[in-house]
């Protein structure tokens, strides 16, 4: 009888965790994307003005 109850209760307990699992399913991707955007912004801000002007000249040369 215990095996039958475990078979029935297992999916029920796994499916309903009080809402924290649904929050994690939304929060983890949002935080991951926010973290990647923060890293990208930090890398862009770290580029020196001389590097930026060189990159702009290179892209302008490609357009010609």
Coordinates of N, CA and C in Angstrom, one line a residue:
X1 N 0.8 -1.2 0.0 CA 0.0 0.0 0.0 C 0.9 1.3 0.0
X2 N 2.0 1.2 0.7 CA 2.9 2.4 0.7 C 3.4 2.7 -0.6
X3 N 3.8 1.7 -1.4 CA 4.3 1.9 -2.8 C 3.3 2.5 -3.6
X4 N 2.0 2.2 -3.5 CA 1.0 2.8 -4.3 C 0.8 4.3 -3.9
X5 N 0.8 4.6 -2.6 CA 0.7 6.0 -2.2 C 2.0 6.8 -2.6
X6 N 3.1 6.2 -2.6 CA 4.3 6.9 -3.0 C 4.3 7.2 -4.5
X7 N 3.7 6.2 -5.3 CA 3.6 6.4 -6.7 C 2.6 7.5 -7.0
X8 N 1.6 7.7 -6.2 CA 0.6 8.7 -6.4 C 1.0 10.1 -5.9
X9 N 1.6 10.0 -4.7 CA 2.0 11.3 -4.0 C 3.3 11.9 -4.7
X10 N 4.1 11.0 -5.3 CA 5.4 11.5 -5.9 C 5.2 12.6 -6.9
X11 N 4.4 12.4 -7.9 CA 4.2 13.4 -8.9 C 3.4 14.6 -8.4
X12 N 2.5 14.4 -7.4 CA 1.8 15.5 -6.8 C 2.8 16.4 -6.1
X13 N 3.6 15.8 -5.3 CA 4.6 16.7 -4.5 C 5.6 17.3 -5.4
X14 N 6.0 16.6 -6.5 CA 6.9 17.2 -7.5 C 6.3 18.3 -8.3
X15 N 5.0 18.2 -8.5 CA 4.3 19.2 -9.4 C 3.9 20.5 -8.6
X16 N 3.7 20.4 -7.3 CA 3.3 21.6 -6.5 C 4.3 21.8 -5.4
X17 N 5.1 22.8 -5.6 CA 6.2 23.1 -4.6 C 5.9 24.5 -3.9
X18 N 4.7 24.9 -3.9 CA 4.4 26.2 -3.3 C 4.7 27.4 -4.0
X19 N 5.0 27.3 -5.3 CA 5.3 28.5 -6.1 C 6.7 28.8 -6.3
X20 N 7.6 28.3 -5.5 CA 9.0 28.7 -5.7 C 9.6 28.2 -7.0
X21 N 9.1 27.0 -7.4 CA 9.7 26.5 -8.7 C 9.2 27.3 -9.9
X22 N 8.0 27.8 -9.8 CA 7.5 28.7 -10.9 C 8.3 30.0 -10.9
X23 N 8.6 30.5 -9.7 CA 9.4 31.7 -9.6 C 10.8 31.5 -10.2
X24 N 11.4 30.4 -9.9 CA 12.7 30.0 -10.4 C 12.7 29.9 -11.9
X25 N 11.7 29.3 -12.4 CA 11.6 29.1 -13.9 C 11.5 30.5 -14.6
X26 N 11.1 31.5 -14.0 CA 11.0 32.8 -14.6 C 12.2 33.7 -14.2
X27 N 12.6 33.6 -12.9 CA 13.7 34.4 -12.4 C 15.1 34.1 -13.0
X28 N 15.3 32.8 -13.1 CA 16.7 32.3 -13.6 C 17.0 32.9 -15.0
X29 N 16.1 32.7 -16.0 CA 16.4 33.3 -17.3 C 16.5 34.8 -17.3
X30 N 15.6 35.4 -16.5 CA 15.7 36.9 -16.5 C 17.0 37.4 -15.8
X31 N 17.4 36.7 -14.8 CA 18.7 37.1 -14.1 C 19.9 36.8 -15.0
X32 N 19.8 35.7 -15.7 CA 20.9 35.3 -16.6 C 21.0 36.4 -17.7
X33 N 19.9 36.8 -18.3 CA 20.0 37.8 -19.4 C 20.5 39.1 -18.8
X34 N 20.0 39.5 -17.7 CA 20.4 40.8 -17.0 C 21.9 40.7 -16.7
X35 N 22.4 39.6 -16.3 CA 23.8 39.5 -16.0 C 24.7 39.6 -17.3
X36 N 24.2 38.9 -18.3 CA 24.9 39.0 -19.6 C 24.9 40.4 -20.2
X37 N 23.8 41.1 -20.0 CA 23.8 42.5 -20.5 C 24.7 43.4 -19.6
X38 N 24.8 43.1 -18.3 CA 25.7 43.9 -17.5 C 27.1 43.7 -17.9
X39 N 27.5 42.4 -18.2 CA 28.8 42.1 -18.6 C 29.1 42.8 -19.9
X40 N 28.2 42.8 -20.9 CA 28.4 43.4 -22.2 C 28.6 44.9 -22.0
X41 N 27.8 45.5 -21.1 CA 27.9 47.0 -20.9 C 29.2 47.3 -20.3
X42 N 29.7 46.5 -19.3 CA 31.0 46.8 -18.7 C 32.1 46.7 -19.7
X43 N 32.0 45.7 -20.7 CA 33.0 45.6 -21.7 C 33.0 46.7 -22.6
X44 N 31.8 47.2 -23.0 CA 31.7 48.4 -23.9 C 32.3 49.6 -23.2
X45 N 31.9 49.8 -21.9 CA 32.4 51.0 -21.2 C 33.9 50.9 -21.0
X46 N 34.5 49.7 -21.0 CA 36.0 49.6 -20.7 C 36.8 49.9 -21.9
X47 N 36.2 50.0 -23.1 CA 36.9 50.4 -24.3 C 37.3 51.8 -24.2
X48 N 38.6 52.1 -24.5 CA 39.1 53.5 -24.4 C 38.7 54.3 -25.6
X49 N 38.6 55.6 -25.4 CA 38.2 56.5 -26.6 C 39.1 56.3 -27.8
X50 N 40.4 56.0 -27.6 CA 41.2 55.8 -28.8 C 40.8 54.5 -29.5
X51 N 40.4 53.5 -28.8 CA 40.0 52.2 -29.4 C 38.7 52.5 -30.1
X52 N 37.8 53.3 -29.6 CA 36.5 53.6 -30.2 C 36.7 54.3 -31.5
X53 N 37.6 55.3 -31.5 CA 37.8 56.1 -32.8 C 38.5 55.2 -33.8
X54 N 39.3 54.3 -33.4 CA 39.9 53.4 -34.4 C 38.9 52.4 -34.9
X55 N 38.0 52.0 -34.1 CA 36.9 51.1 -34.6 C 36.0 51.8 -35.5
X56 N 35.7 53.1 -35.2 CA 34.8 53.9 -36.1 C 35.5 54.1 -37.4
X57 N 36.8 54.4 -37.4 CA 37.5 54.6 -38.7 C 37.5 53.3 -39.5
X58 N 37.7 52.2 -38.9 CA 37.7 50.9 -39.6 C 36.3 50.6 -40.2
X59 N 35.2 50.8 -39.4 CA 33.9 50.6 -39.9 C 33.5 51.6 -41.1
X60 N 34.0 52.8 -41.0 CA 33.8 53.8 -42.0 C 34.5 53.4 -43.3
X61 N 35.7 52.8 -43.1 CA 36.5 52.4 -44.3 C 35.8 51.2 -45.0
X62 N 35.2 50.3 -44.2 CA 34.5 49.2 -44.8 C 33.2 49.6 -45.6
X63 N 32.6 50.7 -45.2 CA 31.4 51.2 -45.8 C 31.7 51.8 -47.2
X64 N 32.9 52.3 -47.4 CA 33.3 52.9 -48.7 C 33.5 52.0 -49.7

